[in-house]
Coordinates of C-alpha atoms in Angstrom, one line a residue:
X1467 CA -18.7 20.0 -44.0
X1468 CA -15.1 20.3 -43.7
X1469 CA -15.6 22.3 -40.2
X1470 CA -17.7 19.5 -39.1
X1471 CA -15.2 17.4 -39.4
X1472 CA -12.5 19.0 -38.3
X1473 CA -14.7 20.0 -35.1
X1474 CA -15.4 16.4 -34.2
X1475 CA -12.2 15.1 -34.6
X1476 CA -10.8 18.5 -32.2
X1477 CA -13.3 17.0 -30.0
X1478 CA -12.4 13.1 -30.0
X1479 CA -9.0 14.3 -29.2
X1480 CA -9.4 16.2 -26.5
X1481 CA -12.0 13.6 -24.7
X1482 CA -9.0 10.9 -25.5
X1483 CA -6.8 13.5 -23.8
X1484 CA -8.8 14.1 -21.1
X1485 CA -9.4 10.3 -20.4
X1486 CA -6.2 9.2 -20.6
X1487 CA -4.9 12.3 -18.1
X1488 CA -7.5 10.8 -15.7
X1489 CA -6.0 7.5 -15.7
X1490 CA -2.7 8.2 -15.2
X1491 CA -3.3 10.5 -12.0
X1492 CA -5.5 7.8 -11.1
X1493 CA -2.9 5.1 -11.2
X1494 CA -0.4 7.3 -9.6
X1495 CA -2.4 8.6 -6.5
X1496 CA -3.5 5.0 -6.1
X1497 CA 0.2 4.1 -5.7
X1498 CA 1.0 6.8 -3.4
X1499 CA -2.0 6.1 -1.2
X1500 CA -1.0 2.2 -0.9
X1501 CA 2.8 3.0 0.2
X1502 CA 2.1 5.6 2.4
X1503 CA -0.8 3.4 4.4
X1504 CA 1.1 0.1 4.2
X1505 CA 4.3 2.2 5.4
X1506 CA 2.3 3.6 8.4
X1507 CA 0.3 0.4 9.5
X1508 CA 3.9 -1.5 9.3
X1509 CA 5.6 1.1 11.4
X1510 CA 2.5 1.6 13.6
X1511 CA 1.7 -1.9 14.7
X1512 CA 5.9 -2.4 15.2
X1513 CA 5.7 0.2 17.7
X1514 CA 2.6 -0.9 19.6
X1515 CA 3.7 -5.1 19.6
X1516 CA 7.0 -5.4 19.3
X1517 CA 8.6 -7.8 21.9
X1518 CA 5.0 -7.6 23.3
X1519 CA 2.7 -10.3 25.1
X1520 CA 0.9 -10.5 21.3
X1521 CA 0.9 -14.0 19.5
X1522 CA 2.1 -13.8 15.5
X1523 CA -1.2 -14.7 14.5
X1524 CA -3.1 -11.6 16.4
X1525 CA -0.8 -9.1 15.6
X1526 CA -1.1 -10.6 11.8
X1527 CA -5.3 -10.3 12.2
X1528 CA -4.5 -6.8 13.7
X1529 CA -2.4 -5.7 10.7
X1530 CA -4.7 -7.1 8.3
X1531 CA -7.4 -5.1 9.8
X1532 CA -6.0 -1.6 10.2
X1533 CA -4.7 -1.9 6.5
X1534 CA -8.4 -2.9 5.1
X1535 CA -10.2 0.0 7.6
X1536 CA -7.2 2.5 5.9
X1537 CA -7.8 1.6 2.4
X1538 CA -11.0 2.6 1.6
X1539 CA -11.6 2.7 -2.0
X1540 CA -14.1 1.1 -4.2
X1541 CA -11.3 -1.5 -5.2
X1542 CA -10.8 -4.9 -4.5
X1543 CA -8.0 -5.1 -1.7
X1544 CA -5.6 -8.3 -0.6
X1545 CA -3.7 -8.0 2.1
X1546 CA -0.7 -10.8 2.6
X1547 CA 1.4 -11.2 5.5
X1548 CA 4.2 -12.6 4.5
X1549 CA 6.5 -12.5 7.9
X1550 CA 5.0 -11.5 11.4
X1551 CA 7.7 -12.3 14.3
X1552 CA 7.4 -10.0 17.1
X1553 CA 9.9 -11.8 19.4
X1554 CA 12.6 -11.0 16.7
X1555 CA 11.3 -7.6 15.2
X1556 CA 10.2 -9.0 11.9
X1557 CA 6.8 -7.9 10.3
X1558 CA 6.3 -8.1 6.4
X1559 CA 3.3 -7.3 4.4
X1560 CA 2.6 -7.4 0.8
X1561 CA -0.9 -5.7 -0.5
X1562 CA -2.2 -6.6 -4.1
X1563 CA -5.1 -3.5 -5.6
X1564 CA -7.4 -4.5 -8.1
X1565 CA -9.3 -1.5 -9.8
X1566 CA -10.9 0.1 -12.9
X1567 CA -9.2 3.1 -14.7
X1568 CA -11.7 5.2 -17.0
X1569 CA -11.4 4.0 -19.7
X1570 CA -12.6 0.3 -18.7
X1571 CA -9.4 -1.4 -18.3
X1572 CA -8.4 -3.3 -15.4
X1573 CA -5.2 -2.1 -13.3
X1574 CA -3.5 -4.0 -10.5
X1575 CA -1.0 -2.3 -7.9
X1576 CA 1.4 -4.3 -6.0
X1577 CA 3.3 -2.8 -2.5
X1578 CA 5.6 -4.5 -0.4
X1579 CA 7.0 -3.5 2.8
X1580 CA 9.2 -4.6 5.0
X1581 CA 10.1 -3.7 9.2
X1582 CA 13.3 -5.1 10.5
X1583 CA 14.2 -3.7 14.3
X1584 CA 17.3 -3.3 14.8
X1585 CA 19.2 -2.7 18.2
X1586 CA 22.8 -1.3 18.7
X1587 CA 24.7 -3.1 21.6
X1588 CA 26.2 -0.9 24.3
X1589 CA 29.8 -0.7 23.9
X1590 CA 30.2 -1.9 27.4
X1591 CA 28.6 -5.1 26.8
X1592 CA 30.4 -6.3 23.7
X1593 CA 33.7 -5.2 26.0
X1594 CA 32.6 -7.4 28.8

C-alpha cells in the first residue's frame, strides 16, 4: 500500500513538472515570436512607405494587416497603432496576445515597438 502511494504521488509530480515546463516555454516562445514579427513588420513597412505617396491611415490598414496574416496562432490578437507619420519617419505599434497556457489559465503578452528615421545632414549643408 505504501508503494501505491508513493507511486502516485512520483506520478502527480512529474505530470505537475511536466505541465508547468510546458507553460513556461509556451509563454516564452510566444514572446519571442511577437517581437521578432512586430520588429520585422515595423522595419518592413518603414522601408516600403516612408516619405512615400501613402496616406497615415493606409499605411496604418497595411501594418495592421501584415501583423495579423504573421501571427498566426490560435490566440486572440490586437493590434494598436499608436503613431503612423510617414512624412516625418514615425510608425509605432503596440500588439496585446491573449492566450491559454496548459494548465487553463489565461496569459496576456504585451509588445511595443517603435521606428524613428533618422537622417544625418551633410557637413556641407550645415556649413553653408
Amino acid at each position: 500500500m505504501k508503494n501505491v502511494i508513493l507511486g502516485l504521488l512520483g506520478c502527480v509530480i512529474a505530470i505537475y513538472t511536466i505541465v508547468s515546463c510546458l507553460s513556461i516555454y509556451s509563454i516564452s516562445s510566444r514572446k519571442n515570436e511577437v517581437e521578432n514579427c512586430v520588429a520585422q513588420v515595423v522595419k518592413q513597412n518603414m522601408q516600403r512607405y516612408y516619405a512615400k505617396e501613402h496616406s497615415d491611415a493606409e499605411v496604418s490598414a497595411f501594418v495592421k494587416q501584415d501583423l495579423i496574416s504573421q501571427l498566426r496562432s490560435d490566440s486572440r490578437v490586437s493590434v494598436d497603432i499608436l503613431a503612423c507619420d510617414m512624412r516625418t519617419g514615425i510608425l509605432s505599434v503596440s500588439v496585446k496576445e491573449e492566450f491559454f497556457l496548459p494548465t487553463g489559465t489565461q496569459k496576456v503578452i504585451q509588445c511595443n515597438k517603435t521606428m524613428i528615421v533618422e537622417e544625418e545632414e551633410d557637413e556641407e549643408e550645415i556649413s553653408a
